[in-house]
Amino acid sequence: MADDFRASRVLELTQALIARRSLTPDDAGCCALIADRLAALGFTIEWLNAEGITNLWATRGDGGPLFVLAGHTDVVPPGPRDRWASDPFQPEIRDGLLYGRGAADMKSGLAAMVCAVERLLARGGIKGTIAFLITSDEEGAAQHGTKHVVEILRQRGIKPDYAIVGEATGSEIFGDRITIGRRGSLGCNLRVFGKQGHVAYPMKADNPIHRLAPALAELVSIEWDAGNTHFPPTSFQVSNLNAGTGANNVIPGEADIVFNFRYCTESTAEGLKARVHEVLDRHGLRYEANWWHTGQPFLTRQGALIEAAKAAIGDVAGLTPILFTGGGTSDARFIAPMGAEVVEIGPVNDSIHKIDEHVRVVDLDALSAVYENILSRLLAA
Ligand SMILES: [Zn+2]
C-alpha cells in the first residue's frame, strides 16, 4: 500500500514539526529533525546560523542543475489559547483537517519536501544536485535567515537553477494557484514643515496642511505605471495622516503622513522615490522623507520550472493552476535575484496566521507528490 505509506510519512513529519514550539525566530529543534532525515539520505549538512537564527543548508549531488527546496520552520504566535479548539502546538485531526500553528504556514510544506526527496531517491538516481535551504527567521525581521544564507552562497559562487518555496499558495482547493512573483513594497514617513500660528493671523504663520493638500492630491491621482500581464498597476496608498494641536484656533507647525507603494516590475523603488520628490519639490514643500524598502518585486522567468509545476499539478490534482503574483512577501524575494527560476507551491492558505490554522490531511500527500513529480521532471537521470 504505497499510498498509505506516503500519506502517513508526510503526516507524521508535519505533526512532529507542529509539536515543536518554534515561535519566530526560535527553531525549537525543527531543523535538527529535518537534518537527521536528510543526513540519512546522504545529504551534507551545514549550519549557517547567524545572530541566534538557525539556518540549515543541506546538499546532495554533484554538479548538474541545482534545485533548491526552501522554507521556514518559525511560526507566528498563536494568539489566545482559549480561542483555539485544540492546543496549537499539539497537532490534532478533526474531520479530515490537521490543526496546529504552522499546519499550513509552512510545516506541511517542509514535511512534504523531505518525504518527496526520500521517495525520489529510493526510486533511483537523479541527475543534478538537490539542496534544502531552511531558516527559522522568516516571519519576523527576516534579516539573518534566507537573506544571510543567500549572501554566503553568492560569495561561494553558487547559483541555483530552480527553487521551490513551500509557502501556502492555494486559494480554495489544493493546486488551484501557485505564486510566480511578488510585488515590491516601498514606504515613507513624510513630515511637512510649516510655521505654527493663530488661525486669525494666517499671514504670520505657514500652514503645512494647506501646503501638503495639493501635493497629496497630485500623488493620489498619478498613474505610476500600467502594470503588465502578470501584475496589476503599482498602487500608492496613504495609511496615516496626522496634523494639528487639538485646538481649533491654532495653525499647526507640521503635518505627518505615511504612505506605501505596492509596486510591480514596471517600476523601481528609486524611480518612485524620484517622482515623489519631484512632486513635493515642485509644490515648494519643506519636508523630511524617511523611506523604508521591505522587498524588491520579482517575477520568475517563464521557463522549465513553471512548465514542470503546471504539468505536475495537472498529474496530481487534475487542475491548471493560476499563476499568481499577489499577497505579501516571502523569502523567494531573496532567492530570485540569484538568477534561479522560483515558484511557491504549498497548501491552501486561507487559515494561515489565524486561530485554528489547519491543512487538509489528503493535501499533504498531494503536495508531496507534486514536489516529487517536479523534481523528477527536472532532474531526470
Ligand atoms: Zn510562511
Tab-separated table of C-alpha atoms and ligand atoms in Angstrom:
chain	number	residue	atom	x	y	z
A	1	MET	CA	0.000	0.000	0.000
A	2	ALA	CA	2.405	2.648	-1.265
A	3	ASP	CA	-0.129	5.453	-0.945
A	4	ASP	CA	-0.784	4.800	2.743
A	5	PHE	CA	2.942	4.739	3.402
A	6	ARG	CA	3.389	8.027	1.603
A	7	ALA	CA	0.479	9.762	3.351
A	8	SER	CA	1.485	8.610	6.784
A	9	ARG	CA	5.099	9.697	6.380
A	10	VAL	CA	4.216	13.274	5.408
A	11	LEU	CA	1.511	13.494	8.058
A	12	GLU	CA	3.819	12.128	10.744
A	13	LEU	CA	6.583	14.578	9.981
A	14	THR	CA	4.152	17.526	9.790
A	15	GLN	CA	2.784	16.557	13.199
A	16	ALA	CA	6.276	16.218	14.678
A	17	LEU	CA	7.169	19.700	13.398
A	18	ILE	CA	3.939	21.291	14.709
A	19	ALA	CA	4.678	19.790	18.142
A	20	ARG	CA	7.934	21.773	18.240
A	21	ARG	CA	7.002	25.209	19.548
A	22	SER	CA	9.025	27.265	17.067
A	23	LEU	CA	7.754	30.770	17.712
A	24	THR	CA	9.659	33.102	15.429
A	25	PRO	CA	12.664	33.287	15.426
A	26	ASP	CA	13.040	30.121	17.534
A	27	ASP	CA	13.616	26.909	15.563
A	28	ALA	CA	12.838	24.635	18.566
A	29	GLY	CA	14.657	21.659	17.039
A	30	CYS	CA	12.722	21.559	13.756
A	31	CYS	CA	15.817	21.908	11.580
A	32	ALA	CA	17.666	19.219	13.549
A	33	LEU	CA	14.802	16.811	12.919
A	34	ILE	CA	14.889	17.570	9.190
A	35	ALA	CA	18.698	17.431	9.106
A	36	ASP	CA	18.651	13.916	10.607
A	37	ARG	CA	16.309	12.735	7.865
A	38	LEU	CA	18.453	14.342	5.158
A	39	ALA	CA	21.739	13.061	6.595
A	40	ALA	CA	20.301	9.538	6.385
A	41	LEU	CA	19.796	10.146	2.654
A	42	GLY	CA	23.428	11.153	2.172
A	43	PHE	CA	22.963	14.932	2.319
A	44	THR	CA	25.882	17.055	3.503
A	45	ILE	CA	24.594	19.110	6.432
A	46	GLU	CA	25.827	22.607	7.030
A	47	TRP	CA	24.654	25.032	9.728
A	48	LEU	CA	24.805	28.643	8.599
A	49	ASN	CA	23.393	30.062	11.823
A	50	ALA	CA	23.620	33.801	12.481
A	51	GLU	CA	22.560	36.025	15.399
A	52	GLY	CA	20.721	33.195	17.146
A	53	ILE	CA	18.887	32.190	13.976
A	54	THR	CA	19.010	28.560	12.847
A	55	ASN	CA	19.818	28.165	9.150
A	56	LEU	CA	20.166	24.740	7.550
A	57	TRP	CA	21.876	24.288	4.191
A	58	ALA	CA	21.932	20.662	3.086
A	59	THR	CA	23.062	19.410	-0.314
A	60	ARG	CA	23.251	16.106	-2.127
A	61	GLY	CA	24.570	15.581	-5.644
A	62	ASP	CA	27.455	16.648	-7.789
A	63	GLY	CA	27.064	19.351	-10.390
A	64	GLY	CA	24.207	19.338	-12.846
A	65	PRO	CA	21.260	21.607	-12.242
A	66	LEU	CA	20.990	22.849	-8.650
A	67	PHE	CA	17.451	22.552	-7.307
A	68	VAL	CA	16.768	24.329	-4.001
A	69	LEU	CA	13.836	23.418	-1.745
A	70	ALA	CA	13.291	26.332	0.596
A	71	GLY	CA	11.201	27.146	3.601
A	72	HIS	CA	10.968	28.270	7.195
A	73	THR	CA	10.372	26.499	10.491
A	74	ASP	CA	9.285	29.536	12.519
A	75	VAL	CA	5.623	30.301	13.099
A	76	VAL	CA	3.681	33.375	14.185
A	77	PRO	CA	2.271	33.484	17.740
A	78	PRO	CA	-0.981	31.511	18.067
A	79	GLY	CA	-2.922	34.220	19.913
A	80	PRO	CA	-5.186	33.388	22.879
A	81	ARG	CA	-5.102	29.644	23.642
A	82	ASP	CA	-8.790	29.608	24.618
A	83	ARG	CA	-9.862	30.702	21.161
A	84	TRP	CA	-8.300	27.553	19.640
A	85	ALA	CA	-10.410	24.425	19.648
A	86	SER	CA	-7.259	22.416	20.456
A	87	ASP	CA	-3.722	23.238	21.604
A	88	PRO	CA	-1.936	24.999	18.704
A	89	PHE	CA	1.232	23.000	19.436
A	90	GLN	CA	-0.472	19.617	19.802
A	91	PRO	CA	-1.446	18.602	16.285
A	92	GLU	CA	-4.972	17.264	16.127
A	93	ILE	CA	-7.006	15.817	13.251
A	94	ARG	CA	-10.714	16.582	13.118
A	95	ASP	CA	-12.968	15.911	10.119
A	96	GLY	CA	-10.060	15.346	7.754
A	97	LEU	CA	-8.276	18.533	8.782
A	98	LEU	CA	-4.973	18.697	10.659
A	99	TYR	CA	-4.983	21.603	13.132
A	100	GLY	CA	-1.976	23.362	14.673
A	101	ARG	CA	0.119	26.502	14.336
A	102	GLY	CA	2.259	26.054	11.220
A	103	ALA	CA	-0.005	23.356	9.745
A	104	ALA	CA	-0.301	25.410	6.536
A	105	ASP	CA	2.457	28.017	7.019
A	106	MET	CA	4.592	26.080	6.468
A	107	LYS	CA	5.464	22.898	8.299
A	108	SER	CA	3.381	20.793	5.920
A	109	GLY	CA	5.423	22.205	3.028
A	110	LEU	CA	8.695	21.240	4.740
A	111	ALA	CA	7.474	17.725	5.557
A	112	ALA	CA	6.176	17.265	2.010
A	113	MET	CA	9.568	18.287	0.602
A	114	VAL	CA	11.562	15.934	2.822
A	115	CYS	CA	9.295	12.969	2.039
A	116	ALA	CA	9.276	13.794	-1.690
A	117	VAL	CA	13.071	13.608	-1.772
A	118	GLU	CA	13.072	10.394	0.277
A	119	ARG	CA	10.773	8.720	-2.259
A	120	LEU	CA	12.587	10.168	-5.247
A	121	LEU	CA	15.979	8.875	-4.079
A	122	ALA	CA	14.516	5.496	-3.139
A	123	ARG	CA	13.289	5.152	-6.727
A	124	GLY	CA	16.714	5.627	-8.246
A	125	GLY	CA	19.316	8.069	-9.421
A	126	ILE	CA	18.861	11.688	-10.283
A	127	LYS	CA	20.979	13.994	-12.382
A	128	GLY	CA	21.926	17.169	-10.549
A	129	THR	CA	22.013	18.474	-7.001
A	130	ILE	CA	19.193	18.885	-4.509
A	131	ALA	CA	19.605	21.415	-1.706
A	132	PHE	CA	17.468	22.379	1.272
A	133	LEU	CA	17.584	25.977	2.497
A	134	ILE	CA	15.622	26.179	5.738
A	135	THR	CA	15.567	29.041	8.225
A	136	SER	CA	13.851	29.992	11.480
A	137	ASP	CA	13.761	33.690	10.569
A	138	GLU	CA	11.036	34.326	8.014
A	139	GLU	CA	8.015	35.514	9.972
A	140	GLY	CA	9.995	38.142	11.896
A	141	ALA	CA	12.666	40.559	10.725
A	142	ALA	CA	13.974	38.028	8.164
A	143	GLN	CA	17.407	39.659	8.182
A	144	HIS	CA	19.515	36.693	9.346
A	145	GLY	CA	17.684	33.855	7.641
A	146	THR	CA	17.426	33.197	3.915
A	147	LYS	CA	18.944	36.600	3.175
A	148	HIS	CA	22.072	35.642	5.160
A	149	VAL	CA	22.368	32.202	3.545
A	150	VAL	CA	21.970	33.706	0.071
A	151	GLU	CA	24.849	36.122	0.783
A	152	ILE	CA	27.092	33.187	1.738
A	153	LEU	CA	26.065	31.224	-1.362
A	154	ARG	CA	26.825	34.270	-3.507
A	155	GLN	CA	30.322	34.521	-2.002
A	156	ARG	CA	30.858	30.863	-2.871
A	157	GLY	CA	29.685	31.459	-6.435
A	158	ILE	CA	26.736	29.093	-6.014
A	159	LYS	CA	23.850	29.768	-8.407
A	160	PRO	CA	20.657	27.745	-8.070
A	161	ASP	CA	18.857	26.907	-11.299
A	162	TYR	CA	15.477	26.172	-9.736
A	163	ALA	CA	13.851	26.790	-6.374
A	164	ILE	CA	10.541	25.887	-4.817
A	165	VAL	CA	9.413	27.747	-1.708
A	166	GLY	CA	6.834	25.713	0.192
A	167	GLU	CA	4.614	28.614	1.292
A	168	ALA	CA	0.859	28.087	1.291
A	169	THR	CA	-0.408	29.339	-2.063
A	170	GLY	CA	-3.701	27.581	-2.736
A	171	SER	CA	-6.807	29.751	-2.864
A	172	GLU	CA	-9.706	27.340	-2.346
A	173	ILE	CA	-8.529	23.875	-3.272
A	174	PHE	CA	-5.058	22.407	-3.458
A	175	GLY	CA	-3.343	23.131	-6.761
A	176	ASP	CA	-5.626	25.957	-7.890
A	177	ARG	CA	-2.917	28.604	-7.543
A	178	ILE	CA	0.873	28.939	-7.372
A	179	THR	CA	2.946	32.070	-6.882
A	180	ILE	CA	5.419	33.081	-9.582
A	181	GLY	CA	6.264	36.598	-8.432
A	182	ARG	CA	5.597	39.201	-5.809
A	183	ARG	CA	5.115	42.938	-5.793
A	184	GLY	CA	7.695	45.169	-4.116
A	185	SER	CA	6.912	47.231	-1.022
A	186	LEU	CA	8.196	50.780	-0.509
A	187	GLY	CA	7.016	53.103	2.238
A	188	CYS	CA	7.684	56.595	3.511
A	189	ASN	CA	7.215	58.603	6.696
A	190	LEU	CA	6.893	62.171	5.452
A	191	ARG	CA	6.911	65.260	7.659
A	192	VAL	CA	5.937	68.577	6.069
A	193	PHE	CA	7.088	71.685	7.915
A	194	GLY	CA	5.170	74.937	8.268
A	195	LYS	CA	5.070	77.608	10.909
A	196	GLN	CA	2.712	77.490	13.870
A	197	GLY	CA	0.440	80.468	14.489
A	198	HIS	CA	-3.039	81.794	15.273
A	199	VAL	CA	-5.746	80.974	12.704
A	200	ALA	CA	-6.776	84.663	12.858
A	201	TYR	CA	-3.331	85.744	11.624
A	202	PRO	CA	-2.516	83.345	8.766
A	203	MET	CA	-0.099	85.866	7.239
A	204	LYS	CA	2.127	85.335	10.283
A	205	ALA	CA	2.027	81.523	10.040
A	206	ASP	CA	2.591	78.900	7.347
A	207	ASN	CA	0.010	76.111	7.237
A	208	PRO	CA	1.664	72.751	6.394
A	209	ILE	CA	-1.752	71.109	5.792
A	210	HIS	CA	-2.574	73.657	3.100
A	211	ARG	CA	0.840	73.145	1.542
A	212	LEU	CA	0.544	69.361	1.626
A	213	ALA	CA	-3.035	69.077	0.315
A	214	PRO	CA	-2.434	69.951	-3.380
A	215	ALA	CA	0.764	67.839	-3.496
A	216	LEU	CA	-1.108	64.925	-1.961
A	217	ALA	CA	-3.983	65.320	-4.426
A	218	GLU	CA	-1.459	65.052	-7.224
A	219	LEU	CA	0.276	61.979	-5.712
A	220	VAL	CA	-3.065	60.223	-5.305
A	221	SER	CA	-4.031	60.847	-8.939
A	222	ILE	CA	-0.748	59.779	-10.567
A	223	GLU	CA	-0.778	56.626	-12.692
A	224	TRP	CA	2.627	55.246	-11.660
A	225	ASP	CA	2.618	52.559	-14.332
A	226	ALA	CA	0.072	50.477	-16.198
A	227	GLY	CA	1.064	47.113	-14.728
A	228	ASN	CA	1.687	44.229	-17.119
A	229	THR	CA	0.395	40.767	-17.944
A	230	HIS	CA	1.419	39.430	-14.554
A	231	PHE	CA	0.947	42.397	-12.240
A	232	PRO	CA	-1.739	44.988	-11.539
A	233	PRO	CA	-0.595	48.635	-11.767
A	234	THR	CA	1.580	49.981	-8.951
A	235	SER	CA	-0.588	51.420	-6.180
A	236	PHE	CA	0.030	54.376	-3.872
A	237	GLN	CA	-1.869	54.283	-0.577
A	238	VAL	CA	-1.859	56.697	2.347
A	239	SER	CA	-2.103	54.824	5.646
A	240	ASN	CA	-1.748	57.684	8.151
A	241	LEU	CA	-2.311	61.438	8.093
A	242	ASN	CA	-1.823	63.481	11.219
A	243	ALA	CA	-1.610	67.212	11.925
A	244	GLY	CA	-2.968	69.723	14.361
A	245	THR	CA	-2.551	70.575	18.005
A	246	GLY	CA	-6.103	69.655	19.013
A	247	ALA	CA	-7.003	73.326	19.466
A	248	ASN	CA	-9.349	74.809	16.862
A	249	ASN	CA	-7.580	78.158	16.638
A	250	VAL	CA	-4.003	77.035	16.009
A	251	ILE	CA	-2.313	76.544	12.658
A	252	PRO	CA	-0.007	73.566	13.274
A	253	GLY	CA	3.736	73.677	12.734
A	254	GLU	CA	3.937	70.381	10.888
A	255	ALA	CA	1.934	67.645	9.167
A	256	ASP	CA	2.850	63.953	9.130
A	257	ILE	CA	1.849	61.424	6.529
A	258	VAL	CA	2.698	57.746	5.995
A	259	PHE	CA	2.255	56.144	2.607
A	260	ASN	CA	3.120	52.868	0.912
A	261	PHE	CA	3.693	51.688	-2.629
A	262	ARG	CA	2.959	48.101	-3.651
A	263	TYR	CA	4.847	48.197	-6.885
A	264	CYS	CA	5.206	45.919	-9.873
A	265	THR	CA	8.138	45.111	-12.131
A	266	GLU	CA	7.314	48.101	-14.380
A	267	SER	CA	8.593	50.498	-11.683
A	268	THR	CA	11.668	50.691	-9.463
A	269	ALA	CA	11.992	51.934	-5.897
A	270	GLU	CA	14.456	54.616	-6.999
A	271	GLY	CA	12.157	55.747	-9.811
A	272	LEU	CA	9.136	56.013	-7.499
A	273	LYS	CA	11.125	57.955	-4.895
A	274	ALA	CA	12.389	60.393	-7.521
A	275	ARG	CA	8.872	61.042	-8.808
A	276	VAL	CA	7.540	61.679	-5.283
A	277	HIS	CA	10.374	64.107	-4.554
A	278	GLU	CA	9.740	65.884	-7.853
A	279	VAL	CA	6.090	66.490	-6.874
A	280	LEU	CA	6.958	67.627	-3.343
A	281	ASP	CA	9.687	69.970	-4.606
A	282	ARG	CA	7.528	71.421	-7.353
A	283	HIS	CA	4.887	72.289	-4.733
A	284	GLY	CA	7.592	74.095	-2.760
A	285	LEU	CA	7.251	71.957	0.369
A	286	ARG	CA	9.792	71.935	3.159
A	287	TYR	CA	9.879	68.323	4.289
A	288	GLU	CA	11.774	65.365	5.647
A	289	ALA	CA	11.200	61.961	3.997
A	290	ASN	CA	12.225	58.706	5.691
A	291	TRP	CA	11.861	55.829	3.242
A	292	TRP	CA	11.738	52.097	4.013
A	293	HIS	CA	12.051	49.422	1.425
A	294	THR	CA	10.993	45.955	2.547
A	295	GLY	CA	11.000	43.999	-0.694
A	296	GLN	CA	12.013	44.157	-4.335
A	297	PRO	CA	9.410	42.908	-6.780
A	298	PHE	CA	10.262	39.806	-8.731
A	299	LEU	CA	8.770	37.743	-11.486
A	300	THR	CA	10.304	34.386	-12.223
A	301	ARG	CA	11.436	33.576	-15.758
A	302	GLN	CA	8.838	31.762	-17.845
A	303	GLY	CA	10.902	28.602	-18.098
A	304	ALA	CA	11.141	24.928	-17.352
A	305	LEU	CA	10.129	25.210	-13.697
A	306	ILE	CA	6.717	26.804	-14.297
A	307	GLU	CA	6.042	24.271	-17.046
A	308	ALA	CA	7.049	21.384	-14.763
A	309	ALA	CA	4.921	22.776	-11.920
A	310	LYS	CA	1.863	23.097	-14.161
A	311	ALA	CA	2.341	19.585	-15.506
A	312	ALA	CA	2.874	18.114	-12.016
A	313	ILE	CA	-0.234	19.772	-10.607
A	314	GLY	CA	-2.157	18.560	-13.661
A	315	ASP	CA	-0.945	14.999	-12.989
A	316	VAL	CA	-1.630	15.023	-9.251
A	317	ALA	CA	-4.622	17.321	-8.796
A	318	GLY	CA	-6.104	17.423	-12.289
A	319	LEU	CA	-6.012	21.233	-12.315
A	320	THR	CA	-4.301	24.037	-14.177
A	321	PRO	CA	-3.061	26.448	-11.507
A	322	ILE	CA	-3.497	30.206	-11.720
A	323	LEU	CA	-0.073	31.893	-11.824
A	324	PHE	CA	-0.356	34.425	-9.013
A	325	THR	CA	1.743	37.468	-8.084
A	326	GLY	CA	-0.299	38.982	-5.237
A	327	GLY	CA	-0.128	38.543	-1.481
A	328	GLY	CA	2.571	39.586	0.976
A	329	THR	CA	6.303	39.000	0.743
A	330	SER	CA	8.184	35.689	1.093
A	331	ASP	CA	11.790	34.512	1.055
A	332	ALA	CA	11.500	33.941	-2.697
A	333	ARG	CA	12.401	37.655	-2.925
A	334	PHE	CA	15.944	36.765	-1.768
A	335	ILE	CA	16.340	33.652	-3.938
A	336	ALA	CA	15.006	35.059	-7.226
A	337	PRO	CA	17.774	37.700	-7.591
A	338	MET	CA	20.355	34.856	-7.651
A	339	GLY	CA	19.024	34.071	-11.117
A	340	ALA	CA	17.017	30.996	-10.169
A	341	GLU	CA	13.581	30.210	-11.525
A	342	VAL	CA	11.427	30.310	-8.384
A	343	VAL	CA	7.877	29.230	-7.693
A	344	GLU	CA	5.950	28.990	-4.447
A	345	ILE	CA	3.753	25.928	-4.151
A	346	GLY	CA	2.002	24.891	-0.977
A	347	PRO	CA	-1.334	24.007	0.570
A	348	VAL	CA	-4.425	26.237	0.714
A	349	ASN	CA	-3.604	29.459	2.531
A	350	ASP	CA	-6.958	30.606	3.900
A	351	SER	CA	-6.154	29.782	7.542
A	352	ILE	CA	-2.539	30.962	7.756
A	353	HIS	CA	-1.698	33.166	10.767
A	354	LYS	CA	-5.271	32.633	12.054
A	355	ILE	CA	-6.821	30.920	15.059
A	356	ASP	CA	-7.338	27.188	14.292
A	357	GLU	CA	-4.814	27.123	11.417
A	358	HIS	CA	-5.242	23.873	9.501
A	359	VAL	CA	-4.478	21.878	6.388
A	360	ARG	CA	-6.469	19.126	4.683
A	361	VAL	CA	-4.807	15.818	5.505
A	362	VAL	CA	-5.211	14.498	1.947
A	363	ASP	CA	-3.469	17.608	0.603
A	364	LEU	CA	-0.250	16.684	2.441
A	365	ASP	CA	0.118	13.613	0.258
A	366	ALA	CA	-0.821	15.519	-2.885
A	367	LEU	CA	1.631	18.327	-2.152
A	368	SER	CA	4.466	15.883	-1.605
A	369	ALA	CA	3.558	14.083	-4.852
A	370	VAL	CA	3.684	17.416	-6.726
A	371	TYR	CA	7.158	18.178	-5.362
A	372	GLU	CA	8.387	14.699	-6.294
A	373	ASN	CA	6.862	14.999	-9.758
A	374	ILE	CA	8.539	18.365	-10.416
A	375	LEU	CA	11.926	17.152	-9.148
A	376	SER	CA	11.824	14.047	-11.286
A	377	ARG	CA	10.892	16.067	-14.384
A	378	LEU	CA	13.801	18.483	-13.982
A	379	LEU	CA	16.422	16.144	-12.511
A	380	ALA	CA	15.725	13.069	-14.637
A	381	ALA	CA	18.798	10.844	-14.802
B	1	ZN	ZN	5.306	31.249	5.656
